[in-house]
XYZ file of C-alpha atoms in Angstrom:
671
model
C -1.118 40.088 -10.961
C 2.081 41.859 -11.729
C 2.898 42.432 -8.149
C 2.644 38.818 -7.399
C 5.003 38.104 -10.200
C 7.462 40.564 -8.584
C 7.144 38.596 -5.297
C 7.914 35.302 -6.958
C 10.995 36.680 -9.030
C 12.311 38.649 -6.095
C 12.252 35.724 -3.689
C 13.828 33.495 -6.463
C 16.730 36.056 -7.072
C 17.396 36.658 -3.529
C 17.469 33.064 -2.427
C 19.705 32.297 -5.424
C 22.292 35.088 -4.187
C 22.000 34.312 -0.489
C 22.542 30.506 -0.798
C 26.289 30.558 -1.534
C 26.744 32.948 1.436
C 24.871 30.602 3.805
C 26.919 27.603 2.331
C 30.316 29.233 3.522
C 28.685 30.081 6.828
C 27.469 26.419 7.209
C 31.078 25.168 6.549
C 32.408 27.643 8.994
C 29.960 26.583 11.765
C 30.289 22.912 11.055
C 26.780 22.271 9.678
C 27.807 19.367 7.530
C 25.758 16.378 6.445
C 28.334 13.366 6.540
C 27.773 10.194 4.349
C 26.095 7.371 5.956
C 24.375 4.045 5.621
C 20.958 5.560 4.880
C 22.286 8.468 2.709
C 22.940 8.503 -0.829
C 25.596 11.181 -1.085
C 29.271 10.023 -0.835
C 30.857 13.340 0.171
C 30.260 15.806 3.159
C 27.651 18.302 2.104
C 26.827 21.480 4.023
C 23.320 21.956 5.449
C 21.431 25.215 6.549
C 20.302 25.875 2.925
C 16.818 26.559 4.426
C 18.199 29.655 6.051
C 18.638 31.321 2.857
C 15.259 30.209 1.560
C 13.354 31.388 4.545
C 15.262 34.537 4.919
C 14.475 35.352 1.363
C 10.705 34.631 2.104
C 10.739 37.026 5.252
C 12.471 39.957 3.438
C 10.155 39.807 0.193
C 6.887 39.312 2.272
C 7.846 42.150 4.570
C 8.562 44.423 1.769
C 5.335 43.493 -0.074
C 3.220 44.087 3.067
C 4.723 47.612 3.340
C 4.755 48.524 -0.183
C 1.637 47.070 -1.716
C -1.469 48.971 -1.332
C -3.586 45.851 -1.415
C -1.588 44.155 1.312
C -0.980 47.097 3.529
C -4.356 47.079 5.280
C -3.606 43.657 6.667
C -1.002 45.120 8.913
C -2.308 48.669 9.398
C -4.482 47.926 12.384
C -2.945 46.850 15.669
C -4.831 43.640 15.632
C -3.742 42.839 12.134
C -0.072 43.682 13.091
C -0.241 41.554 16.279
C -1.670 38.678 14.355
C 0.974 38.436 11.704
C 3.692 39.102 14.385
C 2.538 36.034 16.230
C 2.415 33.872 13.046
C 5.935 35.229 12.090
C 7.188 34.308 15.492
C 5.767 30.795 15.360
C 7.564 30.142 12.038
C 10.599 31.711 13.412
C 10.623 29.191 16.303
C 10.498 26.194 13.943
C 13.141 27.698 11.766
C 15.443 28.297 14.795
C 14.673 24.784 16.000
C 15.611 23.468 12.637
C 18.890 25.350 12.478
C 19.961 24.083 15.999
C 19.173 20.587 14.739
C 21.343 21.116 11.800
C 24.144 22.400 13.845
C 24.184 20.022 17.058
C 21.186 17.701 16.663
C 17.996 17.576 18.697
C 16.037 14.582 19.954
C 13.002 13.832 17.589
C 10.479 13.930 20.439
C 11.613 17.514 21.540
C 11.320 18.727 18.076
C 7.821 17.210 17.828
C 6.806 19.097 21.097
C 8.198 22.364 19.606
C 6.176 21.989 16.434
C 3.020 21.295 18.331
C 3.642 24.546 20.374
C 4.232 26.634 17.196
C 1.153 25.297 15.584
C -1.008 25.873 18.615
C 0.166 29.423 18.560
C -0.812 29.761 14.761
C -4.243 28.309 15.479
C -4.783 30.488 18.516
C -4.155 33.581 16.576
C -5.490 32.800 13.146
C -8.263 30.679 14.167
C -9.485 27.270 13.025
C -11.970 26.466 10.273
C -15.480 25.951 11.606
C -16.429 23.434 8.852
C -14.720 21.509 6.065
C -16.040 21.520 2.661
C -16.559 17.913 1.113
C -18.875 18.894 -1.645
C -20.657 17.337 -3.475
C -20.700 14.284 -1.304
C -21.156 15.369 2.239
C -21.514 19.147 1.907
C -20.009 21.094 4.773
C -19.040 19.097 7.808
C -19.064 21.061 11.084
C -16.170 20.254 13.269
C -17.109 21.336 16.691
C -14.460 20.755 19.447
C -12.317 19.224 16.789
C -11.503 22.594 15.163
C -8.140 23.293 16.786
C -7.064 19.606 16.972
C -7.373 19.135 13.367
C -5.703 22.479 12.466
C -2.831 21.748 14.645
C -2.453 18.248 13.231
C -2.499 19.625 9.721
C 0.373 22.051 10.327
C 2.639 19.477 12.239
C 1.899 16.732 9.693
C 2.850 18.983 6.858
C 6.240 20.070 8.551
C 7.143 16.459 9.111
C 5.836 15.325 5.727
C 8.300 17.771 3.807
C 11.047 16.799 6.142
C 10.563 13.219 5.200
C 10.867 13.970 1.506
C 14.202 15.551 2.048
C 16.183 12.436 1.362
C 17.303 12.911 -2.333
C 18.557 16.111 -4.024
C 15.857 18.260 -5.175
C 12.837 16.316 -3.766
C 11.823 18.491 -0.882
C 12.537 21.667 -2.561
C 10.953 20.974 -5.832
C 7.731 19.266 -4.511
C 7.262 22.083 -1.895
C 7.771 24.681 -4.694
C 5.020 23.125 -6.784
C 2.721 22.624 -3.835
C 3.268 26.214 -2.743
C 2.461 27.662 -6.209
C -0.682 25.471 -6.516
C -1.885 26.836 -3.014
C -1.096 30.209 -4.023
C -3.306 30.174 -7.084
C -6.105 28.687 -4.931
C -5.780 31.356 -2.233
C -5.862 34.049 -4.890
C -8.919 32.512 -6.249
C -10.446 32.579 -2.888
C -9.330 36.184 -2.206
C -6.827 35.752 0.624
C -4.085 38.029 -0.477
C -1.648 37.713 2.294
C -1.467 34.011 2.177
C -1.086 34.137 -1.662
C 2.065 36.519 -1.083
C 3.621 34.283 1.519
C 3.087 31.145 -0.639
C 4.379 32.685 -3.822
C 7.499 33.941 -1.976
C 8.122 30.544 -0.607
C 7.594 28.867 -4.238
C 10.009 31.516 -5.649
C 12.767 31.078 -2.857
C 12.788 27.283 -3.299
C 13.092 27.634 -7.045
C 16.069 29.901 -6.618
C 17.589 27.431 -4.239
C 17.301 24.270 -6.215
C 20.172 25.011 -8.570
C 22.588 25.157 -5.712
C 20.976 21.780 -4.488
C 21.726 20.048 -7.736
C 25.143 21.383 -8.792
C 28.508 20.931 -7.252
C 29.598 22.347 -4.800
C 26.022 21.778 -3.414
C 24.046 22.546 -0.157
C 21.192 20.847 1.405
C 18.028 22.488 2.905
C 18.522 20.766 6.120
C 15.948 20.536 8.830
C 15.771 24.302 8.727
C 14.461 24.464 5.333
C 12.331 21.305 5.205
C 10.598 21.879 8.544
C 10.311 25.456 7.972
C 8.822 25.160 4.496
C 6.404 22.419 5.655
C 5.292 24.569 8.419
C 4.591 27.473 6.235
C 2.756 25.240 3.745
C 0.608 23.931 6.524
C -0.225 27.264 7.981
C -0.783 29.036 4.770
C -3.006 26.130 3.348
C -5.123 26.369 6.505
C -5.465 30.192 6.542
C -5.343 30.878 2.786
C -8.042 28.300 1.798
C -10.743 29.482 3.956
C -14.007 30.780 2.433
C -16.501 32.263 5.114
C -14.992 30.001 7.741
C -15.114 26.812 5.740
C -11.798 25.185 4.712
C -11.498 23.889 1.217
C -10.040 20.592 2.383
C -10.038 18.607 -0.886
C -8.165 21.281 -2.975
C -5.665 21.730 -0.160
C -5.124 18.046 0.284
C -4.761 17.508 -3.452
C -2.122 20.227 -3.691
C -0.108 18.622 -0.721
C -0.793 15.006 -1.869
C 2.782 14.042 -2.381
C 4.252 14.955 1.029
C 1.337 13.750 2.904
C 1.480 10.371 0.955
C 5.037 10.151 2.057
C 4.014 10.763 5.656
C 1.203 8.319 5.688
C 3.242 5.544 3.978
C 6.165 6.122 6.447
C 3.920 5.807 9.475
C 2.082 2.885 8.208
C 4.927 0.745 6.936
C 6.969 1.347 10.207
C 4.112 0.345 12.211
C 3.352 -2.815 10.172
C 6.977 -3.622 10.035
C 6.915 -4.061 13.776
C 4.235 -6.549 13.552
C 4.611 -10.136 12.426
C 2.212 -13.051 12.211
C 3.887 -16.499 12.854
C 2.483 -19.954 12.425
C 3.197 -22.102 15.450
C 2.867 -25.901 15.630
C 2.832 -26.481 19.395
C 0.666 -27.302 21.178
C -1.433 -26.993 17.937
C -1.088 -25.304 14.668
C -2.379 -21.634 14.983
C -1.424 -18.173 13.956
C 0.012 -15.892 16.532
C 0.479 -12.003 16.141
C 3.938 -10.640 17.455
C 3.979 -6.900 17.842
C 7.070 -4.824 18.660
C 7.797 -1.068 18.812
C 7.035 0.627 15.578
C 10.046 3.016 15.798
C 8.305 5.986 14.227
C 11.087 8.333 14.799
C 13.903 5.966 13.719
C 15.325 7.158 10.292
C 15.671 4.671 7.520
C 16.405 4.526 3.722
C 12.976 3.451 2.543
C 11.293 6.637 1.645
C 9.467 6.940 -1.572
C 12.357 8.720 -3.429
C 14.712 5.950 -2.160
C 12.454 3.205 -3.335
C 12.140 4.836 -6.780
C 15.924 4.788 -7.193
C 16.060 1.124 -6.113
C 13.405 0.322 -8.771
C 16.045 1.340 -11.297
C 15.223 4.931 -11.940
C 17.886 7.407 -12.271
C 17.840 10.405 -9.930
C 16.498 12.613 -12.763
C 13.717 10.001 -13.468
C 12.641 9.962 -9.875
C 12.413 13.650 -9.671
C 10.416 13.705 -12.925
C 7.861 11.180 -11.491
C 7.568 13.068 -8.220
C 7.361 16.543 -9.835
C 4.948 15.470 -12.412
C 2.768 13.844 -9.932
C 2.709 16.949 -7.716
C 2.026 19.276 -10.689
C -1.006 17.278 -11.899
C -2.570 17.066 -8.441
C -1.932 20.617 -7.828
C -3.719 21.472 -11.118
C -6.569 19.215 -10.148
C -6.758 21.016 -6.760
C -6.961 24.316 -8.529
C -9.621 23.189 -10.739
C -11.480 21.773 -7.728
C -11.829 25.266 -6.252
C -13.889 26.262 -9.168
C -15.597 23.093 -9.774
C -15.924 21.270 -6.308
C -17.455 18.111 -7.884
C -14.015 17.407 -9.545
C -12.133 17.400 -6.106
C -13.571 14.121 -4.580
C -13.307 12.182 -7.710
C -9.537 13.217 -8.252
C -9.061 12.415 -4.570
C -10.422 8.841 -4.749
C -8.380 8.314 -7.941
C -5.190 9.494 -6.124
C -5.776 7.289 -3.058
C -6.707 4.318 -5.241
C -3.548 4.747 -7.121
C -1.519 4.770 -3.813
C -3.268 1.774 -2.620
C -2.615 -0.074 -5.819
C 1.034 0.751 -6.399
C 2.513 1.246 -2.959
C 2.112 -2.416 -1.804
C 2.824 -3.750 -5.382
C 6.054 -1.878 -6.210
C 7.345 0.101 -3.141
C 6.647 -1.734 0.178
C 6.157 -5.225 1.003
C 5.075 -4.246 4.523
C 1.815 -2.938 3.207
C 0.896 -6.546 1.739
C -1.159 -7.168 4.989
C -3.043 -10.077 3.624
C 0.090 -11.850 2.436
C 1.554 -11.254 5.815
C -1.425 -12.947 7.475
C -2.677 -10.000 9.419
C -6.363 -11.216 9.622
C -5.402 -14.845 10.382
C -5.151 -14.507 14.244
C -8.404 -12.766 14.276
C -10.178 -15.457 12.307
C -8.764 -18.100 14.614
C -10.246 -16.342 17.675
C -12.532 -18.901 19.613
C -15.414 -16.215 19.595
C -15.152 -15.844 15.796
C -15.148 -19.589 15.346
C -18.181 -20.170 17.422
C -21.241 -21.416 15.712
C -23.513 -18.874 17.324
C -21.343 -16.164 15.696
C -21.608 -17.873 12.529
C -25.362 -18.142 12.781
C -25.743 -14.533 13.632
C -23.326 -13.570 10.700
C -25.671 -15.584 8.356
C -28.805 -13.902 9.780
C -27.222 -10.416 9.016
C -26.448 -11.574 5.412
C -29.891 -12.911 4.675
C -31.563 -10.001 6.284
C -29.484 -7.472 4.461
C -29.902 -9.214 1.117
C -33.682 -9.153 1.507
C -33.729 -5.351 2.330
C -31.385 -4.680 -0.582
C -33.460 -6.740 -2.976
C -36.591 -4.956 -1.781
C -35.119 -1.568 -2.470
C -33.795 -2.600 -5.820
C -37.214 -3.871 -6.934
C -39.333 -1.226 -5.352
C -37.109 1.692 -4.523
C -36.340 3.524 -1.247
C -40.152 4.157 -0.445
C -40.424 0.350 0.262
C -38.412 0.815 3.448
C -38.961 4.448 4.239
C -42.587 5.076 3.754
C -43.927 1.430 3.343
C -44.134 0.884 7.049
C -42.961 -2.231 8.826
C -43.902 -4.659 5.919
C -40.278 -4.829 4.382
C -38.670 -5.430 7.868
C -41.108 -8.033 8.694
C -40.848 -9.919 5.396
C -36.897 -9.820 5.800
C -37.339 -11.217 9.277
C -39.414 -14.079 8.095
C -36.906 -14.845 5.208
C -34.094 -14.861 7.568
C -35.634 -17.215 10.010
C -36.727 -19.716 7.262
C -33.330 -19.600 5.722
C -31.496 -20.320 8.900
C -33.845 -23.247 9.363
C -32.679 -24.562 6.023
C -29.049 -23.863 6.688
C -29.268 -25.929 9.745
C -31.198 -28.896 8.204
C -28.610 -28.973 5.343
C -25.828 -29.373 7.802
C -24.092 -25.946 7.220
C -23.167 -25.528 10.951
C -21.815 -29.194 11.215
C -18.844 -28.586 8.945
C -15.404 -27.265 9.807
C -14.229 -24.490 7.629
C -10.698 -23.685 8.714
C -9.224 -25.653 5.626
C -12.335 -25.317 3.553
C -12.190 -27.284 0.259
C -14.409 -28.482 -2.628
C -16.602 -30.573 -0.118
C -17.184 -27.765 2.169
C -17.927 -25.319 -0.769
C -20.645 -27.851 -2.093
C -22.007 -28.165 1.460
C -22.295 -24.439 1.657
C -23.960 -24.124 -1.696
C -26.401 -26.868 -0.978
C -27.366 -25.191 2.266
C -27.800 -21.830 0.807
C -30.031 -23.159 -1.927
C -32.188 -25.191 0.598
C -32.330 -22.225 2.902
C -33.400 -19.791 0.064
C -36.115 -22.371 -0.954
C -37.428 -22.263 2.763
C -37.227 -18.501 2.585
C -39.051 -18.220 -0.646
C -41.828 -20.701 0.593
C -42.214 -18.838 3.770
C -42.721 -15.537 1.908
C -45.181 -17.032 -0.459
C -47.327 -18.128 2.475
C -47.629 -14.443 3.422
C -50.784 -12.985 1.752
C -49.263 -9.485 1.352
C -45.961 -10.661 -0.284
C -45.511 -11.679 -4.090
C -42.344 -13.641 -4.528
C -40.797 -13.086 -8.169
C -38.348 -15.407 -9.719
C -35.798 -12.621 -10.545
C -36.000 -11.273 -7.059
C -35.500 -14.678 -5.472
C -32.481 -15.410 -7.833
C -30.974 -12.181 -6.927
C -31.259 -12.690 -3.237
C -30.078 -16.173 -3.453
C -26.883 -14.968 -5.212
C -26.244 -12.244 -2.677
C -26.724 -14.703 0.295
C -24.523 -17.431 -1.552
C -21.799 -14.865 -2.002
C -21.879 -13.699 1.681
C -22.160 -17.114 3.237
C -19.534 -18.801 0.908
C -17.140 -15.855 1.153
C -17.132 -16.198 4.907
C -16.579 -19.991 4.775
C -13.539 -19.876 2.489
C -12.106 -16.692 3.921
C -9.634 -18.503 6.184
C -8.469 -20.696 3.460
C -7.949 -17.816 0.876
C -6.051 -15.856 3.588
C -3.911 -18.781 4.415
C -3.099 -19.221 0.756
C -2.136 -15.604 0.520
C 0.028 -15.976 3.658
C 1.744 -18.869 2.142
C 2.492 -16.903 -1.084
C 3.888 -14.232 0.962
C 6.558 -16.536 2.623
C 8.652 -16.365 -0.348
C 11.980 -18.176 -0.652
C 15.346 -16.804 -1.634
C 15.956 -19.155 -4.626
C 14.185 -17.635 -7.716
C 12.819 -20.600 -9.629
C 11.514 -21.019 -13.326
C 8.943 -23.932 -13.871
C 9.524 -26.000 -16.960
C 6.194 -27.023 -18.418
C 2.943 -25.025 -18.076
C 0.589 -27.954 -17.980
C -0.653 -30.149 -15.208
C 2.696 -30.844 -13.857
C 3.596 -27.208 -13.720
C 0.515 -26.633 -11.705
C 1.444 -29.330 -9.203
C 4.944 -27.863 -8.926
C 3.757 -24.483 -8.303
C 1.226 -25.692 -5.595
C 3.931 -27.550 -3.860
C 6.273 -24.448 -3.920
C 3.692 -22.225 -2.558
C 2.353 -24.735 0.147
C 5.690 -25.766 1.383
C 7.874 -22.713 2.543
C 10.638 -25.114 3.603
C 11.676 -25.490 0.035
C 12.910 -22.048 -0.048
C 11.911 -21.402 -3.628
C 10.188 -18.367 -5.240
C 8.456 -19.141 -8.510
C 8.950 -16.298 -11.032
C 7.395 -17.885 -14.184
C 6.880 -20.942 -16.473
C 8.957 -22.154 -19.478
C 7.100 -23.871 -22.202
C 7.816 -24.844 -25.853
C 3.940 -24.454 -26.846
C 3.548 -21.251 -28.770
C 0.082 -20.914 -27.941
C 1.021 -20.501 -24.198
C 3.746 -17.912 -24.656
C 2.894 -14.717 -22.864
C -0.187 -16.135 -21.012
C -0.405 -15.867 -17.238
C -0.874 -19.106 -15.114
C -1.666 -18.322 -11.427
C -0.179 -14.822 -11.978
C 3.024 -16.048 -13.484
C 4.181 -15.484 -17.031
C 4.847 -18.233 -19.505
C 8.229 -17.507 -21.248
C 9.507 -19.052 -24.349
C 11.953 -21.915 -24.137
C 14.577 -20.055 -26.236
C 17.684 -18.172 -25.346
C 17.541 -19.562 -21.792
C 20.958 -17.928 -20.805
C 19.626 -14.428 -21.446
C 16.135 -15.221 -19.692
C 18.115 -16.641 -16.607
C 20.071 -13.429 -16.287
C 17.149 -11.084 -16.957
C 15.012 -12.944 -14.273
C 18.079 -13.555 -11.870
C 17.036 -17.260 -11.890
C 18.585 -19.620 -9.386
C 16.970 -22.930 -10.370
C 14.676 -24.631 -12.962
C 12.191 -27.249 -12.014
C 11.180 -29.783 -14.736
C 7.658 -30.394 -14.029
C 6.814 -32.651 -17.069
C 8.148 -36.072 -18.289
C 6.981 -35.271 -21.632
C 10.229 -33.866 -22.798
C 12.461 -35.050 -25.682
C 15.913 -35.991 -24.958
C 17.477 -33.253 -27.127
C 15.428 -30.601 -25.275
C 16.430 -32.084 -21.867
C 19.992 -31.911 -23.120
C 19.818 -28.149 -24.217
C 18.059 -27.363 -20.853
C 20.876 -29.157 -18.918
C 23.565 -27.373 -20.888
C 21.995 -24.032 -20.495
C 21.763 -24.543 -16.708
C 25.295 -25.553 -16.449
C 26.515 -22.630 -18.410
C 24.512 -20.311 -16.162
C 25.083 -21.799 -12.853
C 21.551 -22.534 -12.335
C 20.259 -25.670 -10.416
C 18.139 -28.093 -12.370
C 15.429 -29.996 -10.421
C 12.633 -32.300 -11.313
C 9.245 -33.042 -9.511
C 9.218 -36.453 -7.975
C 5.685 -37.626 -7.018
C 6.454 -40.448 -4.633
C 5.234 -41.642 -1.305
C 8.686 -43.175 -0.102
C 8.539 -46.283 2.013
C 4.924 -47.290 3.222
C 4.327 -48.667 6.538
C 2.972 -51.987 5.330
C 6.251 -53.964 5.196
C 8.444 -51.233 3.928
C 7.499 -51.660 0.389
C 8.485 -48.671 -2.065
C 5.314 -47.473 -3.763
C 5.065 -45.000 -6.561
C 1.991 -43.072 -7.652
C 0.500 -45.070 -10.574
C 0.633 -42.664 -13.423
C 1.840 -43.462 -16.863
C 4.266 -40.832 -16.811
C 5.974 -42.235 -13.735
C 7.269 -45.240 -15.530
C 9.329 -43.094 -17.822
C 11.280 -41.445 -14.748
C 14.978 -41.760 -15.465
C 17.469 -42.626 -12.595
C 18.775 -39.647 -10.794
C 22.443 -38.609 -10.955
C 23.574 -36.194 -8.459
C 27.316 -36.508 -9.049
C 27.648 -33.327 -11.007
C 29.276 -30.595 -8.759
C 27.400 -27.770 -10.642
C 24.147 -29.027 -9.115
C 23.469 -28.295 -5.492
C 21.773 -30.863 -3.360
C 17.999 -30.477 -2.582
C 16.064 -31.370 0.470
C 16.290 -35.091 1.146
C 13.036 -35.342 2.980
C 10.060 -34.797 0.910
C 7.327 -32.608 2.048
C 4.277 -34.614 2.795
C 0.849 -32.670 2.736
C -0.789 -34.422 5.726
C -4.152 -33.096 4.987
C -4.305 -35.189 1.916
C -2.771 -38.511 2.631
C -1.196 -40.223 -0.502
C -0.403 -36.944 -2.338
C 3.115 -36.082 -1.250
C 5.615 -34.213 -3.392
C 9.353 -34.115 -3.276
C 12.127 -32.679 -5.445
C 14.949 -34.582 -6.917
C 17.804 -33.473 -9.143
C 17.563 -33.711 -12.959
C 20.329 -35.934 -14.511
């Protein structure tokens, strides 16, 4: 263990001493990173810091291979010497490519091809793992002809993943150092000593470089360091975490989760950003998918470190988040080498965290449901055909029947019970479909499903399951129990109802995603507030984005209504500033005059528009008579005064919900 500590400290010290020398050479050669629109530094900064890091790794590893009696046998034979020479040459090719890119620039596609060639050389010499260990869920999975493809993909992916994290001082170096240290401990546990030495040298060299990356005058890793470090991480993770030809995939992926997550999110968001779902009205209303070029090789300023800074974190806070995440996942990966059952659980938690936080806090492009990604698919003529609906319902009923049979009698019911369970499921399916048809399930249109369609679907499912239960009762070898019938009815109702309302739900999410530019508070968290919120979300032309409710009732404070928080109606100026509010909508007429006056004063002092909900139909076709919805509150509506210059005008044409005649909503300004 002492020799490994010497490797780490030696690489750290050498990199710390070499970096200032390389910095002066970078300035002399003109390898300077100039400020730009997608960069956060404001002064020119030298690149090529990776030369000092990787030169330190090469010197320390070479010395360790020649001086350590434990490592010398790895290069003593001609085969071992040739193998490590090819591996070193492949890494050198990537390093030279990165240096040239730092000096004069190279096309992204050319760099990609060189990375593939270097990774192929590594796989050709070191070999690819024959199996991947996914215990305890799937055991060892044999790769077959996919062995070299997966190995090359991993190495190239790691090289680019680390390169993508090199956008803020200390991110690529720190995250890679933590990952290399974790992989080194795993490799040592497995018994791959050479890979352990390489990884510890890389970790130490990156730690020695970081002080020069933080302080002034500073230096960047550049593509030399980020691509080189990522390439070594990928190759060492592939070679060092093999045990008897089986690659310990889960521990390796946990240790490398931070850069791999950056790579995955970048590819996904750039692809989704080039796709848009548009609602057209001619010749009929429908959703159309427009897809452009994803621009995977086009640099931007939306990487994870950038987004953390935009969320309000200081640079040190963003680094703390990334370093802590990398260290925790690396520790879990190391533990998974000893306790394999821990790895898949930790991996699922990590993936779940990314799925939850990335669309919510980092990238709106990933909110695919709010962007209407599935709506064009559901509008396809084939999907909307009644035969397809019938086939879907048959699958739901048949699957529910088999599931209930397994839950009630165990797997032996369908495995060793012969064809009885399948025959019973088929009979139940045929009887249920007959009931669905008689109840009129297939005579309704569900594009804009509402309460009436939901009731029709519920009635149809209940009748269909009554038919199914009756048909099964007639079979002498089947005993229908009430719990089993209720469970199967619930499962079928969930599947059938979910399919019928799916378009309406997705359409609602799409409307929510079409947020306006004017951040709006709704005064009144009662029935009027609910109507105002519906109108805002169903009418994108209003250009309003609801951010919360205001209410004077203490029992509503802090509660969430349709996902929006109800705030106190006190200290309004501070609340307007904190939420960046542009307008306030008064949704209730049950407001005292002094409260209305205080609200008006607060809006005037903060430059916030004050609007009110006007439920009116305007002029009707029968003789041009103006008609107002007959509610007691409407009689209290005060005349509207729009003479105040502080209050902007609002849409003059009220939005009419044509699907519900007689329920139009518009906006007027509050006096």
